[in-house]
Coordinates of N, CA, C and O in Angstrom, one line a residue:
M292 N -2.4 5.9 -4.9 CA -2.3 5.2 -3.6 C -1.1 4.3 -3.7 O -0.9 3.5 -4.6
T293 N -0.3 4.3 -2.6 CA 0.9 3.5 -2.6 C 0.8 2.5 -1.5 O 0.3 2.8 -0.4
Y294 N 1.3 1.3 -1.8 CA 1.2 0.2 -0.8 C 2.6 -0.4 -0.6 O 3.5 -0.3 -1.5
R295 N 2.8 -1.1 0.5 CA 4.1 -1.7 0.9 C 3.8 -3.2 1.4 O 2.9 -3.4 2.1
C296 N 4.6 -4.1 0.9 CA 4.5 -5.5 1.3 C 5.0 -5.7 2.7 O 6.0 -5.1 3.1
G297 N 4.3 -6.6 3.5 CA 4.7 -6.8 4.8 C 5.9 -7.8 4.9 O 6.6 -7.8 6.0
R298 N 6.2 -8.5 3.9 CA 7.3 -9.5 4.0 C 8.6 -8.9 3.3 O 9.6 -8.8 4.0
C299 N 8.5 -8.5 2.1 CA 9.7 -8.1 1.3 C 9.9 -6.6 1.3 O 11.0 -6.1 1.0
G300 N 8.9 -5.8 1.7 CA 9.1 -4.4 1.7 C 8.9 -3.7 0.4 O 9.2 -2.5 0.3
H301 N 8.5 -4.4 -0.6 CA 8.4 -3.9 -2.0 C 7.3 -2.9 -2.0 O 6.2 -3.1 -1.5
V302 N 7.5 -1.7 -2.6 CA 6.6 -0.6 -2.7 C 6.0 -0.6 -4.1 O 6.7 -0.6 -5.0
F303 N 4.7 -0.5 -4.1 CA 4.0 -0.6 -5.4 C 2.7 0.3 -5.4 O 2.3 0.7 -4.4
E304 N 2.2 0.6 -6.6 CA 1.0 1.4 -6.7 C -0.3 0.6 -6.8 O -0.2 -0.6 -7.0
A305 N -1.4 1.3 -6.7 CA -2.7 0.6 -6.7 C -3.0 0.0 -8.1 O -3.7 -1.0 -8.2
K306 N -2.4 0.6 -9.1 CA -2.6 0.0 -10.5 C -2.0 -1.4 -10.6 O -2.5 -2.2 -11.4
D307 N -1.0 -1.7 -9.8 CA -0.4 -3.0 -9.9 C -1.3 -4.0 -9.3 O -1.2 -5.2 -9.6
L308 N -2.1 -3.6 -8.3 CA -3.1 -4.6 -7.7 C -4.2 -4.9 -8.7 O -4.8 -6.0 -8.5
E309 N -4.5 -4.1 -9.6 CA -5.6 -4.4 -10.6 C -5.3 -5.5 -11.5 O -6.1 -6.2 -12.0
I310 N -4.0 -5.7 -11.8 CA -3.5 -6.8 -12.7 C -3.7 -8.2 -12.0 O -4.1 -9.1 -12.7
I311 N -3.5 -8.3 -10.7 CA -3.6 -9.5 -10.0 C -5.0 -9.7 -9.6 O -5.7 -8.8 -9.1
P312 N -5.6 -11.0 -9.7 CA -7.0 -11.2 -9.3 C -7.3 -11.1 -7.8 O -8.4 -10.8 -7.4
S313 N -6.3 -11.3 -7.0 CA -6.5 -11.2 -5.5 C -5.5 -10.2 -5.0 O -4.5 -9.8 -5.7
I314 N -5.7 -9.7 -3.8 CA -4.8 -8.7 -3.2 C -3.6 -9.4 -2.6 O -3.7 -10.1 -1.6
M315 N -2.4 -9.2 -3.3 CA -1.2 -9.7 -2.8 C 0.0 -8.9 -3.4 O -0.2 -8.2 -4.4
C316 N 1.2 -9.1 -2.9 CA 2.3 -8.4 -3.4 C 2.7 -9.0 -4.8 O 2.8 -10.2 -4.9
P317 N 2.9 -8.1 -5.7 CA 3.3 -8.6 -7.1 C 4.7 -9.1 -7.1 O 5.0 -9.8 -8.1
N318 N 5.5 -8.8 -6.1 CA 6.9 -9.3 -6.1 C 7.0 -10.7 -5.5 O 7.6 -11.6 -6.1
C319 N 6.5 -10.9 -4.3 CA 6.7 -12.2 -3.6 C 5.4 -13.0 -3.4 O 5.4 -14.1 -3.0
G320 N 4.2 -12.4 -3.6 CA 2.9 -13.1 -3.4 C 2.4 -13.0 -2.0 O 1.4 -13.7 -1.7
Y321 N 3.0 -12.3 -1.1 CA 2.6 -12.2 0.3 C 1.2 -11.5 0.3 O 1.0 -10.5 -0.4
R322 N 0.3 -11.9 1.2 CA -1.0 -11.4 1.2 C -1.3 -10.2 2.2 O -2.4 -9.7 2.2
I323 N -0.3 -9.9 3.0 CA -0.5 -8.8 3.9 C 0.3 -7.6 3.3 O 1.5 -7.6 3.2
I324 N -0.5 -6.5 3.0 CA 0.1 -5.3 2.5 C -0.4 -4.1 3.4 O -1.4 -4.2 4.0
F325 N 0.5 -3.1 3.4 CA 0.2 -1.9 4.2 C 0.1 -0.7 3.3 O 0.8 -0.5 2.3
K326 N -0.9 0.2 3.6 CA -1.0 1.5 2.9 C 0.0 2.5 3.4 O 0.1 2.7 4.6
V327 N 0.8 3.0 2.5 CA 1.9 4.0 2.9 C 1.2 5.3 3.1 O 0.5 5.8 2.2
R328 N 1.4 5.9 4.2 CA 0.9 7.2 4.5 C 1.8 8.3 4.1 O 3.0 8.1 4.0
P329 N 1.3 9.5 3.7 CA 2.1 10.6 3.3 C 2.9 11.1 4.4 O 2.5 11.0 5.6
A330 N 4.1 11.7 4.1 CA 5.0 12.2 5.2 C 4.4 13.4 5.9 O 4.7 13.7 7.1
V331 N 3.6 14.2 5.2 CA 3.0 15.4 5.8 C 1.7 15.1 6.5 O 0.8 14.5 5.9
A332 N 1.6 15.6 7.7 CA 0.4 15.4 8.5 C -0.7 16.3 8.0 O -0.4 17.5 7.7
K333 N -1.9 15.9 8.0 CA -3.0 16.7 7.5 C -3.5 17.6 8.7 O -3.8 17.2 9.8
R334 N -3.5 18.9 8.5 CA -3.9 19.9 9.5 C -5.4 20.2 9.4 O -5.9 20.5 8.3
V335 N -6.1 20.2 10.5 CA -7.5 20.5 10.5 C -7.7 21.6 11.5 O -7.2 21.6 12.7
K336 N -8.4 22.7 11.1 CA -8.6 23.8 12.0 C -9.6 23.4 13.1 O -10.7 22.9 12.8
A337 N -9.2 23.7 14.4 CA -10.2 23.4 15.5 C -11.3 24.4 15.6 O -11.1 25.6 15.2
V338 N -12.4 24.0 16.1 CA -13.5 24.9 16.2 C -13.6 25.5 17.5 O -13.3 25.0 18.5

């Protein structure tokens, strides 16, 4: 799982969040992070 900081734009992995006791950017300490979505859209067959 990949995350991106809302302030500095630093991209990091979920394993980096396990080191820090609270959820924040390991680079700048900002507490708002976004989950990066994959570039390929998921296709679901319609019924």
